[in-house]
Coordinates of C-alpha atoms and ligand atoms in Angstrom, one line a residue:
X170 CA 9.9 -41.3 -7.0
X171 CA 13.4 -40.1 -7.0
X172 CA 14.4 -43.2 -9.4
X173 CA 11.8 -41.3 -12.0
X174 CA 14.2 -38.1 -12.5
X175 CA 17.1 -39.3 -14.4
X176 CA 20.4 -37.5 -14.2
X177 CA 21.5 -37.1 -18.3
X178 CA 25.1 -38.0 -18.5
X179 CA 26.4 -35.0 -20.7
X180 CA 27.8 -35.9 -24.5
X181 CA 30.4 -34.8 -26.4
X182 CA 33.4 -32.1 -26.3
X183 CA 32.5 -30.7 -22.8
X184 CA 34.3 -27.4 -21.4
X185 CA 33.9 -27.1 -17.3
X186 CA 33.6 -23.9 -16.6
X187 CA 32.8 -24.3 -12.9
X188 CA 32.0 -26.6 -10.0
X189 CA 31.5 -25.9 -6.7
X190 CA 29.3 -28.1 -3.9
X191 CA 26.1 -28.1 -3.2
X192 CA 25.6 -30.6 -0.5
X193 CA 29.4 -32.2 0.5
X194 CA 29.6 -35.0 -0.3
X195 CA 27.3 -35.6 -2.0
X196 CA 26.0 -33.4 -4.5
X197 CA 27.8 -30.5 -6.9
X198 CA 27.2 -28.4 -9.6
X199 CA 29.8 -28.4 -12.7
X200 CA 29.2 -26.2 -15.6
X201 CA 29.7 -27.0 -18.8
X202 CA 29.8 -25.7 -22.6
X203 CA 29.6 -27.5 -25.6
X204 CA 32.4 -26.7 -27.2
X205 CA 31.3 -27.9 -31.0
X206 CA 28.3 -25.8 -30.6
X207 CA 30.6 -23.0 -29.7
X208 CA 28.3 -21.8 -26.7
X209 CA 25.9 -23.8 -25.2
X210 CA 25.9 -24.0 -21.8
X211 CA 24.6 -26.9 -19.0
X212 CA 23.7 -27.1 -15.7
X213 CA 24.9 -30.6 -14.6
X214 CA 24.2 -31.6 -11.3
X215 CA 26.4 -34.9 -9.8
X216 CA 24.4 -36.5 -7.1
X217 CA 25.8 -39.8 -5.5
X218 CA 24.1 -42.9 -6.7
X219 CA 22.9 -45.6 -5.5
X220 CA 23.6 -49.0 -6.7
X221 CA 20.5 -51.5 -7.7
X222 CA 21.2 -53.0 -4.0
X223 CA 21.2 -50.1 -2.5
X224 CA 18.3 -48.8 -4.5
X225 CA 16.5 -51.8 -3.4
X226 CA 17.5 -51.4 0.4
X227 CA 16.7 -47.8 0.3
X228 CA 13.1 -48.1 -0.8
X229 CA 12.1 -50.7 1.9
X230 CA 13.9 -48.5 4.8
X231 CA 11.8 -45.3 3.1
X232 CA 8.8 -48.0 3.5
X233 CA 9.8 -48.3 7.0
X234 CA 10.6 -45.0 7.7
X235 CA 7.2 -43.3 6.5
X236 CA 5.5 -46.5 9.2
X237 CA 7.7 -45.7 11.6
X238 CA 8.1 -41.8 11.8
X239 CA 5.4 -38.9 12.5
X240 CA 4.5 -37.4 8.9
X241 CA 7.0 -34.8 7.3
X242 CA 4.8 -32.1 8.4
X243 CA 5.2 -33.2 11.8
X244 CA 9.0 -33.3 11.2
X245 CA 9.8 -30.1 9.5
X246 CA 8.3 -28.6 12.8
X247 CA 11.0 -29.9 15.1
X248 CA 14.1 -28.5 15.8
X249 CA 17.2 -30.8 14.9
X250 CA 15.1 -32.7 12.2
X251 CA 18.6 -34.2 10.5
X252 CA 19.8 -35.2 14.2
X253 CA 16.0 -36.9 14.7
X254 CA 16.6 -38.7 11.2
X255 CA 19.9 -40.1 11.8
X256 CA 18.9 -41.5 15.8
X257 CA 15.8 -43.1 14.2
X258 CA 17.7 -44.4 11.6
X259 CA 20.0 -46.1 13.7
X260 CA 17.6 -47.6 15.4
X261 CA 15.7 -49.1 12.5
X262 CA 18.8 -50.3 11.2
X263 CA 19.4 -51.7 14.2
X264 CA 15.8 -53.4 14.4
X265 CA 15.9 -54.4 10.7
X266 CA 19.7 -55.4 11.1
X267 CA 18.5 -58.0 8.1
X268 CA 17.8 -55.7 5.6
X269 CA 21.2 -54.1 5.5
X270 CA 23.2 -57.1 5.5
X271 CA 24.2 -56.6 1.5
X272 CA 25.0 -53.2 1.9
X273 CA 28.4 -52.3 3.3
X274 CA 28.0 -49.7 6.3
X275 CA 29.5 -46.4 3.8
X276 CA 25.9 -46.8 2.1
X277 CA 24.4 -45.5 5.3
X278 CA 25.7 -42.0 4.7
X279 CA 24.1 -42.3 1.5
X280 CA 20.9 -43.1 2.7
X281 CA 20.9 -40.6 5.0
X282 CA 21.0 -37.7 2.6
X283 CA 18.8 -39.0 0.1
X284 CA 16.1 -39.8 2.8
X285 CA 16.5 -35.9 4.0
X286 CA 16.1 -34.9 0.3
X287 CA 13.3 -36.9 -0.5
X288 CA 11.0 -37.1 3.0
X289 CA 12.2 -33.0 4.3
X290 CA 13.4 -31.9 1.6
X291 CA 12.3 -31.0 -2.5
X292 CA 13.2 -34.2 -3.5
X293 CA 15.0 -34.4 -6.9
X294 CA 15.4 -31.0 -7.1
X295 CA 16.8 -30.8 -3.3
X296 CA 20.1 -30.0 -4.2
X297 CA 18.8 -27.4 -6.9
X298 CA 17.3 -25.3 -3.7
X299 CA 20.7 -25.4 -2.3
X300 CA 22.1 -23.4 -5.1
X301 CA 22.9 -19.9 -3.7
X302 CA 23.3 -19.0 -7.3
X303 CA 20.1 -19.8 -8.9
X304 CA 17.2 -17.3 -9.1
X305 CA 14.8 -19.7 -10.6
X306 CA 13.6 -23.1 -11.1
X307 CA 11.3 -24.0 -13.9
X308 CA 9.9 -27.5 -15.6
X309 CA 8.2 -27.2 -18.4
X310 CA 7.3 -30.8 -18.4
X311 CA 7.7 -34.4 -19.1
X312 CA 10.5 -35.3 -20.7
X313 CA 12.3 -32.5 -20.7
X314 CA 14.9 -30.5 -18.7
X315 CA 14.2 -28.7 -15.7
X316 CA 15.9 -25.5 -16.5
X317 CA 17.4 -22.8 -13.9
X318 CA 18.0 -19.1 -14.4
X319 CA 21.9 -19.0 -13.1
X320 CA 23.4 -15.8 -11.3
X321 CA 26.3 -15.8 -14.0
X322 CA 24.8 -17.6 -16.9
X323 CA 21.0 -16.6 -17.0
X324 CA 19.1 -19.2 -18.4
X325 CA 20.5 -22.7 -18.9
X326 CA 19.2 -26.0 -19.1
X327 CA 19.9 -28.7 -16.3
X328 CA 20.4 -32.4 -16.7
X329 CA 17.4 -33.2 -14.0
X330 CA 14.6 -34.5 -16.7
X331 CA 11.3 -36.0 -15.1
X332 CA 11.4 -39.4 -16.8
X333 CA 7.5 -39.6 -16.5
X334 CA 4.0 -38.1 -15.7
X335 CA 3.7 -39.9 -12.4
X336 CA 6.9 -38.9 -11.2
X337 CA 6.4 -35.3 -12.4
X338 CA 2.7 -35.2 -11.0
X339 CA 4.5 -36.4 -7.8
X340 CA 6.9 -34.0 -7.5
X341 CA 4.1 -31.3 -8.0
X342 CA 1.7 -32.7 -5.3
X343 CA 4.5 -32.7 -2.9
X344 CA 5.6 -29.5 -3.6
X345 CA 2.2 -27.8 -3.3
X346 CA 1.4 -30.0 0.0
X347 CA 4.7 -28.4 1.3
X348 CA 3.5 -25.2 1.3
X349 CA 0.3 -26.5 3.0
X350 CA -1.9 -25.7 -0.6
X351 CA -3.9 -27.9 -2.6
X352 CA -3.7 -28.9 -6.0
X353 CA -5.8 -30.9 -8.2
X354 CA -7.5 -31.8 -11.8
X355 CA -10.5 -29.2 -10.5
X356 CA -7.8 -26.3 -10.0
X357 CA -4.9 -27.4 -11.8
X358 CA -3.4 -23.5 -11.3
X359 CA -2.2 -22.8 -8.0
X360 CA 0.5 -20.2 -6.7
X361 CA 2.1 -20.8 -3.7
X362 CA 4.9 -20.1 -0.9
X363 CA 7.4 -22.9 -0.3
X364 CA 8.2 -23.3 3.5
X365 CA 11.7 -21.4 2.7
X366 CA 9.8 -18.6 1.4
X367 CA 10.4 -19.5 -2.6
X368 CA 7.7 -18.8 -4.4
X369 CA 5.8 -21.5 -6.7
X370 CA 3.3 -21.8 -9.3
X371 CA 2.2 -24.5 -10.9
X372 CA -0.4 -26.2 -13.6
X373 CA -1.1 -29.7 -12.8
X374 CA -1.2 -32.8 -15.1
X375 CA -2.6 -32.0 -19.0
X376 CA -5.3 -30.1 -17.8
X377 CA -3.9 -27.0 -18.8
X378 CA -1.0 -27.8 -20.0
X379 CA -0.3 -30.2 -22.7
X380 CA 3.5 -31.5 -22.1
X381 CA 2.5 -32.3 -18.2
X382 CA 2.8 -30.3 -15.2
X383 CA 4.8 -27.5 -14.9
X384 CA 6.0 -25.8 -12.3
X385 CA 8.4 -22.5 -11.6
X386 CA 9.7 -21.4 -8.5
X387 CA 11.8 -18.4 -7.9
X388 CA 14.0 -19.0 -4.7
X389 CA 14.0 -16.7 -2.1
X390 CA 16.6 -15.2 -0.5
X391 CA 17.4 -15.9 3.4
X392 CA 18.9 -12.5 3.3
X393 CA 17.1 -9.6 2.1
X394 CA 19.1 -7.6 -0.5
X395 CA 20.0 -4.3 1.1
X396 CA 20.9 -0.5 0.0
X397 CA 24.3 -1.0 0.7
X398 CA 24.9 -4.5 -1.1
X399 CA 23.2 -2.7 -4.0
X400 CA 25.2 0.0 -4.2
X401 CA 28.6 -2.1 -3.8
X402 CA 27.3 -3.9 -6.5
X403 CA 26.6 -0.5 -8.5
X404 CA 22.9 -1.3 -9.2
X405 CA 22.7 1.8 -7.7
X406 CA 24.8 5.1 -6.2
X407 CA 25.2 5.7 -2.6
X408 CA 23.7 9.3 -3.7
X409 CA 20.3 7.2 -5.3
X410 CA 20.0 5.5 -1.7
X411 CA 20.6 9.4 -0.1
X412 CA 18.0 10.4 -2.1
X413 CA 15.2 8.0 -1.8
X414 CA 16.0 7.9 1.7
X415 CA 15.1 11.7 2.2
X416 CA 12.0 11.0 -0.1
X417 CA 10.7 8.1 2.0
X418 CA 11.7 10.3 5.1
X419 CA 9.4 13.2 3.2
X420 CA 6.2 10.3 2.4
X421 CA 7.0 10.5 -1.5
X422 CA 5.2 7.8 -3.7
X423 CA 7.4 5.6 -6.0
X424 CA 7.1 2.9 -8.8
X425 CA 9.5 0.5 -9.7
X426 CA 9.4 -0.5 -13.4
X427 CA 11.2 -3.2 -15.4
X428 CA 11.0 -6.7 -16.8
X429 CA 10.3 -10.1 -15.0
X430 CA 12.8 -11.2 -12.6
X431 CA 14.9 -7.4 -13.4
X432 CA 15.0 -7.0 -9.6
X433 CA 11.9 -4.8 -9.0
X434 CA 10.6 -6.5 -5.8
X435 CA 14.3 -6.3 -4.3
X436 CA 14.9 -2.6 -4.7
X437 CA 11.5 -2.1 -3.1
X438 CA 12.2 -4.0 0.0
X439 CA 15.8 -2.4 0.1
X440 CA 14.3 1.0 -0.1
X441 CA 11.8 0.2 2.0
X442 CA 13.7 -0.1 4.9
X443 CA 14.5 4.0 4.9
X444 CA 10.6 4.4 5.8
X445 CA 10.8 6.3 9.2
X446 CA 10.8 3.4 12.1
X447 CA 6.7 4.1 12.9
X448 CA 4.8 4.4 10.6
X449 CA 2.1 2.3 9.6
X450 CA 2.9 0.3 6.7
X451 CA 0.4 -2.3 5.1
X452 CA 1.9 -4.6 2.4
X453 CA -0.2 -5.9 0.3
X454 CA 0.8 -9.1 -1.8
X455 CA 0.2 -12.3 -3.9
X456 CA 3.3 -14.1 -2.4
X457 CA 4.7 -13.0 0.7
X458 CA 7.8 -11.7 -0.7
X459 CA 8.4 -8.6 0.9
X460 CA 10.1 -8.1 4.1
X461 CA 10.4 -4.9 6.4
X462 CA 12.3 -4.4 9.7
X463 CA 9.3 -2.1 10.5
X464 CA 7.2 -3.0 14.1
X465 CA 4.1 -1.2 12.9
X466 CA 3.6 -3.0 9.6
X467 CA 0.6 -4.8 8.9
X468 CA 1.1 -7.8 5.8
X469 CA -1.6 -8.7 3.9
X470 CA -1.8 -11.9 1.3
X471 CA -4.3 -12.8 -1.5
X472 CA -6.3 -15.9 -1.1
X473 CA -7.4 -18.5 -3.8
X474 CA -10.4 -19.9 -4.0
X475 CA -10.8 -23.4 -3.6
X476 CA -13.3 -24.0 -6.1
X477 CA -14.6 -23.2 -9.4
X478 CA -16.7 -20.9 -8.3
X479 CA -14.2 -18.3 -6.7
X480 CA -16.4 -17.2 -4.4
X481 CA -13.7 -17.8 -1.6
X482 CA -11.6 -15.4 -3.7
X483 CA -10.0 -12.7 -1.6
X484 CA -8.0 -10.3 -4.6
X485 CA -5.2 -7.9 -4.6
X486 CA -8.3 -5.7 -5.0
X487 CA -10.4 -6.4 -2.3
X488 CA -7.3 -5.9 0.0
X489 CA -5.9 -2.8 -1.3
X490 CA -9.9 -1.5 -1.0
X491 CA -9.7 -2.6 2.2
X492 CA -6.5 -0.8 3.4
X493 CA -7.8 2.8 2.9
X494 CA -9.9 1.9 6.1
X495 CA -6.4 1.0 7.8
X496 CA -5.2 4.4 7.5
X497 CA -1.7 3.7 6.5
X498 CA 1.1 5.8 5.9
X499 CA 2.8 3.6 3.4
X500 CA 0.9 1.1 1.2
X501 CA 2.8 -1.3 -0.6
X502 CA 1.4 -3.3 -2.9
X503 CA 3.9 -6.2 -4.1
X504 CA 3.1 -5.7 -8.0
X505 CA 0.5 -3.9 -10.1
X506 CA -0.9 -6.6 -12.3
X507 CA -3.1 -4.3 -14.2
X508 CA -6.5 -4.6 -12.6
X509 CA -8.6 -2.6 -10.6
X510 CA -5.7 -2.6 -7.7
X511 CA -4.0 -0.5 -10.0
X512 CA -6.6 2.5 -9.8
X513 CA -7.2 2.2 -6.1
X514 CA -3.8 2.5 -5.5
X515 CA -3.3 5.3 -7.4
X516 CA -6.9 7.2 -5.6
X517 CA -4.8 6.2 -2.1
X518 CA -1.3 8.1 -3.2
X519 CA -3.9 10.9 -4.4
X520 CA -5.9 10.9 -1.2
X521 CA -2.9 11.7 1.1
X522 CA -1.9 8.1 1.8
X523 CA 2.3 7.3 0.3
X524 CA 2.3 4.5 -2.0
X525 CA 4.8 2.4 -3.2
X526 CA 4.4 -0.3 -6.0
X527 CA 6.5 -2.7 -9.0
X528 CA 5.4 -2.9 -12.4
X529 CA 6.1 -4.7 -15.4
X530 CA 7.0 -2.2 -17.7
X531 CA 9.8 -1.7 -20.3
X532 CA 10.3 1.9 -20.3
X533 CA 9.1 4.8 -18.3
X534 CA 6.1 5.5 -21.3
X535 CA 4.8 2.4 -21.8
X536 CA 4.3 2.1 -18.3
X537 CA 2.3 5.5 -18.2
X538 CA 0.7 4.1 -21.5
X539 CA -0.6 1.1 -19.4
X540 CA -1.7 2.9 -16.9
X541 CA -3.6 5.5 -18.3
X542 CA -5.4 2.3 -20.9
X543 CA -8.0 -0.4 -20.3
X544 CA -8.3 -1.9 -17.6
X545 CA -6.5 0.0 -15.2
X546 CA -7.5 3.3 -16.6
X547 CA -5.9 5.5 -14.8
X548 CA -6.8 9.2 -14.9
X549 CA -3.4 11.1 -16.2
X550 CA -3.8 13.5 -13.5
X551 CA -3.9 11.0 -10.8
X552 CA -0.5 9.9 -12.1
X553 CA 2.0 12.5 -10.9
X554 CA 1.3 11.3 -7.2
X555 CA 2.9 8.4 -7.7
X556 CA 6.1 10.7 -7.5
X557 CA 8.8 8.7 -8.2
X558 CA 9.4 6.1 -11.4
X559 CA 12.6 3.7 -11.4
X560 CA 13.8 2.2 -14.3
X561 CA 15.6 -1.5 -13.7
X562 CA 17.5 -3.2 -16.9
X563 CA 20.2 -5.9 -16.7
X564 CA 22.9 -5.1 -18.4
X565 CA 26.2 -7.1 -19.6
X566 CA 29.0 -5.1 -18.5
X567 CA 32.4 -6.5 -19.6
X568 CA 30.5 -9.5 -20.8
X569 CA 28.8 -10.0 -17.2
X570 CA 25.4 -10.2 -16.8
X571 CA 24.1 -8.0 -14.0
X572 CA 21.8 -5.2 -13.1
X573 CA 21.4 -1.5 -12.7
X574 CA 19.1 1.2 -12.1
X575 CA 19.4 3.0 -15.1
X576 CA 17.0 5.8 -14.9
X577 CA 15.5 7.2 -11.5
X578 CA 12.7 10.1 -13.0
X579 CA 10.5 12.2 -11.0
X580 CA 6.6 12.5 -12.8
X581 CA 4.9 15.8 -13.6
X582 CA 2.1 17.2 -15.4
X583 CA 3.2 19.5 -18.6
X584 CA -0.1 20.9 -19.8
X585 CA -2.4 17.6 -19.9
X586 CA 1.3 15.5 -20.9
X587 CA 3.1 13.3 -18.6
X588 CA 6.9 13.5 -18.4
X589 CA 9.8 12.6 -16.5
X590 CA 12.4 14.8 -14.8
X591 CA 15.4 12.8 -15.1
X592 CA 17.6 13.1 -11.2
X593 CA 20.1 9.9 -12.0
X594 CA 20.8 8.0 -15.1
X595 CA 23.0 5.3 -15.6
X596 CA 26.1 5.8 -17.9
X597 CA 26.7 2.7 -20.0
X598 CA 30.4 3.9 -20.6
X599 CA 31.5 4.8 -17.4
X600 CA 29.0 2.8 -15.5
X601 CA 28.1 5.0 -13.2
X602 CA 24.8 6.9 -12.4
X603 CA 25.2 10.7 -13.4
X604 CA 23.7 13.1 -11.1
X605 CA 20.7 15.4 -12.2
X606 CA 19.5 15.6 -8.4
X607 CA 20.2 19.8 -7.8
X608 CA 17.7 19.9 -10.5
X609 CA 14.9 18.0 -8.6
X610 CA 11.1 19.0 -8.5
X611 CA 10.3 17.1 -5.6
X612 CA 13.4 18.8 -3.3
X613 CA 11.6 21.7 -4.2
X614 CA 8.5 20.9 -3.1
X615 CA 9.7 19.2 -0.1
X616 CA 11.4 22.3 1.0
X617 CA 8.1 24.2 -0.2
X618 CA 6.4 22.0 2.6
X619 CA 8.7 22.4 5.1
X620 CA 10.0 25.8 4.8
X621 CA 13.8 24.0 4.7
X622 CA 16.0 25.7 2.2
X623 CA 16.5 23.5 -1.1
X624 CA 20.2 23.7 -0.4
X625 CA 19.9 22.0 3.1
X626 CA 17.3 19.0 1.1
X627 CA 20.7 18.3 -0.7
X628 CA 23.2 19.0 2.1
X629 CA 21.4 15.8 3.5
X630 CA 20.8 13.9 0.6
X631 CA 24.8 14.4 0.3
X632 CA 25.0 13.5 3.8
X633 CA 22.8 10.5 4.0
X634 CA 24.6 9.2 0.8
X635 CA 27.8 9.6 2.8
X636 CA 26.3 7.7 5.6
X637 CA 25.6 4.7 2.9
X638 CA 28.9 4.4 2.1
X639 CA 30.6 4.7 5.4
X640 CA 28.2 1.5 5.9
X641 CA 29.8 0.0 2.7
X642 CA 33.3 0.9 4.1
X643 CA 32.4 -0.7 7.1
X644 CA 31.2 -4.1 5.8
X645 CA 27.8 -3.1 7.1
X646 CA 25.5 -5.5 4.7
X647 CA 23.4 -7.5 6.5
X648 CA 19.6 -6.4 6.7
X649 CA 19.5 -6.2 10.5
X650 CA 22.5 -3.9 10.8
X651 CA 21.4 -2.1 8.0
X652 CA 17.8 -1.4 9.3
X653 CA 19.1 -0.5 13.0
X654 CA 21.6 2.1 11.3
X655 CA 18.5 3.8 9.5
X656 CA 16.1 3.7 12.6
X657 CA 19.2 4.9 14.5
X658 CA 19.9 7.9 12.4
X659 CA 16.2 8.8 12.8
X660 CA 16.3 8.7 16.9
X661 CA 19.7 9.9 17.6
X662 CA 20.9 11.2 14.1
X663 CA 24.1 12.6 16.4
X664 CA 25.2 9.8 17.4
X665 CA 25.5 8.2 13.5
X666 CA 27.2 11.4 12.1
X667 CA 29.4 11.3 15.7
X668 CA 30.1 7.9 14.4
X669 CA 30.7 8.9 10.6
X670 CA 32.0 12.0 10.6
X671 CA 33.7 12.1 13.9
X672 CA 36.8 14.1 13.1
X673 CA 34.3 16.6 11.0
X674 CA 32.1 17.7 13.7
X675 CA 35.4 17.7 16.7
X676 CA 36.6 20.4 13.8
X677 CA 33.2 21.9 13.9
X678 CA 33.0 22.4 17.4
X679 CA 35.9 23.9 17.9
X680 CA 35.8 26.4 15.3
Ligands
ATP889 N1 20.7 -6.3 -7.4 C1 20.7 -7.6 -7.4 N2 21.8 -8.4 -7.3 C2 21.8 -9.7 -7.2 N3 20.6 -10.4 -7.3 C3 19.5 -9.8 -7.4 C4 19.4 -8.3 -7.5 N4 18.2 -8.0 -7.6 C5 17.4 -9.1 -7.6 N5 18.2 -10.2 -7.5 C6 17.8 -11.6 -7.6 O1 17.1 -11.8 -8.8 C7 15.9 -12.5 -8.6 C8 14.7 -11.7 -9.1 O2 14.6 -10.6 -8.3 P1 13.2 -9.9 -7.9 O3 12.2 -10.9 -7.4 O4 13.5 -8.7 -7.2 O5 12.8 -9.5 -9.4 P2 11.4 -8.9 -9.9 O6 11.7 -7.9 -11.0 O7 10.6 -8.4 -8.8 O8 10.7 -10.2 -10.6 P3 9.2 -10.5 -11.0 O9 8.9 -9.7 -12.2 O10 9.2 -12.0 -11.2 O11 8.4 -10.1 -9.8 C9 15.9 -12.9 -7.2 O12 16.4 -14.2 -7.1 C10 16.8 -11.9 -6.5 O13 17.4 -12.4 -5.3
MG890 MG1 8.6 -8.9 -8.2

């Protein structure tokens, strides 16, 4: 299979702009431009190769190996798996001591990491999944380039072209069989997980798609993004994270808006994580995506159906129906895709419940305009509940690609109009979010609720914004640590502002 994915040798005046390793020694990733075309920019991946012996060689020990060895499946569930590999292997060179007599011994190393790409791993686009820097991975079919969306250079095209249908088909089978789905001429549209979490989706053969099968995965992250990573990369102010951490404390609603892959479902989770340690969050999602250092959280996935028939079905609908009986303090539902989920999450942030949701959307009234239209139909006044709407935009900044929140509005009712009541906005010449929060509706009706002044609302929106970036001063980033600070500050909020604001409080006391 792996023979079917050629590696394009890149032609003519070629600028690197970059290499770095994926897999040492064996694969790397070198960027290149086209300098006559003034711009255009490659993905080339550098694999080592294997000679026509050693191609030969390799494909009877795979032979072997898939007699001789439990099933990947079986594999992937053991600890050590590349340990395992390379004691078998020795073994079976040892038995097979024939086979291997044209191949000097340095070709062993070689067969070692191709055999853990192709029977563990993604196959030919193994080395792709190792890329900390790519978001996504998409083929739009045969014969033509697989293409990644880079960190630093957004969409580019890859030298990795599937060569033919079979090997393409293949490569889709696999991948769907690795996150335990099915795929197949009868449903040639399946989404799925990978086992590292990466999401898939996929169209199989010419069923649906004419150029071949197609897949696009977007790659998940081991590592959750968190508040404090996002405001040292100023996708957001330590004040934005004060604030939606005193609204999550208070059970406000919010929506996060932008286009695809703007970094909707990532604000969400690293928002989420301000929700007070116990209450009862359900999640409600296509692809497990989200993930919450909560005990009392209950995740709930869509199922396809298997057949034509869908009655097997299990929708974003039916589960969000079926949450209202779970009594939930937060419901989270991954993305709005503009069905009925829509409406009956909105009737749950308007029955009491706090609701928290990402939609496609690019700007604040087309996403009320959505709303309130066919199919979702949502009633205007059911829309102020959902309290809080975020805008997300990337944004070059000094000719760098990268994101920020640029407008964080609060929703009310204005006669029978919608608006916005604008608490941050991004400014595009300073880059930095400019501060309408004294002005908020929903500190006023927090302290309206609880009989705390407005001025005290701030005071510890101020406070908890200086608790995020004592975190950030600290080189507190990692979602654990981040999570326990938060729960901490909920318990035992003295011993966090002891910790913070140590000398502040000694002065207090005193005085
Ligand atoms: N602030 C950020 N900094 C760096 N990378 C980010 C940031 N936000 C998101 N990403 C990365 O960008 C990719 C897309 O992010 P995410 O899934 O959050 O986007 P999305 O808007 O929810 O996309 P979709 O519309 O497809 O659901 C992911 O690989 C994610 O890790
Ligand atoms: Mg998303």
């Amino acid at each position: 299979m792996s023979l079917d994915f050629q590696l394009i040798k890149p032609v003519g005046q070629l600028k690197e702009l970059e290499r770095y390793p994926l897999y040492e020694p064996f694969a790397y990733a070198t960027i290149v431009q086209d300098e006559r075309t003034g711009g255009d920019i490659m993905y080339y991946l550098e694999e080592i190769t294997l000679d026509p012996i050693e191609q030969q060689v390799y494909k009877e020990l795979v032979r072997i190996v898939m007699l001789e060895l439990p099933p990947p499946e079986e594999l992937t569930k053991m600890g050590d798996v590349k340990n395992y590999l390379l004691n078998e292997l020795k073994k079976i060179v040892g038995r097979y001591r024939r086979l291997f007599r044209n191949v000097p011994p340095s070709s062993f190393a070689k067969f070692l990491y191709y055999m853990e790409r192709d029977l563990l791993g993604y196959g030919p686009i193994d080395a792709l999944m190792r890329d900390e820097n790519i978001e996504d991975i998409s083929c739009d079919g045969v014969g033509r380039p697989i293409y990644v969306f880079h960190r630093r250079y957004e969409s580019i095209p890859t030298n990795i072209v599937p060569m033919t249908d079979q090997a393409l088909d293949d490569l889709v089978v696999k991948l769907i069989h690795m996150s335990g789905r099915h795929v197949s001429v009868a449903t040639p549209i399946v989404d799925a997980q990978l086992p590292d979490g990466s999401r898939i989706a996929v169209t199989y053969r010419r069923e649906v798609s004419p150029g071949g099968s197609t897949f696009t995965i977007r790659k998940f992250r081991k590592n959750p993004l968190t508040f404090t990573e996002l405001v040292r990369f100023g996708n957001i102010s330590a004040e934005i994270a004060g604030y939606f951490w005193v609204m999550l404390d208070n059970g406000r609603s919010f929506l996060v808006l932008g286009v695809t892959g703007a970094g909707k479902t990532s604000f969400l989770n690293a928002m989420a994580t301000f929700i007070r340690p116990h209450m009862k969050i359900i999640t409600v999602e296509e692809v497990p995506e989200i993930n919450l250092p909560h005990k009392n959280w209950v995740r709930l996935v869509t199922r396809q159906s298997y057949g034509t028939e869908k009655i097997n079905e299990i929708t974003l609908f039916d589960l969000v129906k079926a949450t209202l009986r779970m009594r939930p303090d937060y419901l989270i539902v991954g993305e709005i895709r503009g069905g009925e989920e829509a409406y009956v999450l909105f009737q749950a942030v308007n029955t009491g419940h706090s609701g928290i949701s990402t939609m496609h959307a690019e700007s604040f009234e087309a996403a009320v305009n959505r709303l309130m239209s066919p199919p979702m139909n949502i009633p205007p006044a059911y829309i102020p509940a959902m309290n809080i709407f975020v805008m997300i935009k990337r944004v070059k900044i000094g000719g760098k690609l990268t994101r920020r929140v640029t407008e964080v509005g609060e929703v009310y009712m204005d006669g029978d109009k919608i608006r916005f009541n604008t608490v941050f906005r991004w400014n595009p010449r300073t880059d930095t979010h400019d501060s309408f929060v004294e002005k908020s509706i929903l500190v006023k009706q927090i302290s309206d609720m609880t009989g705390k002044d407005v001025d005290e609302i701030l005071r510890e929106i101020d406070t908890r914004a200086k608790i995020v970036n004592w975190m950030l001063e600290n080189g507190i980033f990692n979602f654990e640590d981040v999570s326990t600070y938060v729960q901490t500050y909920y318990t035992n909020p003295d011993k966090i502002l002891n910790q913070v604001f140590g000398k502040v409080s000694e002065v207090e006391s005193t005085t």
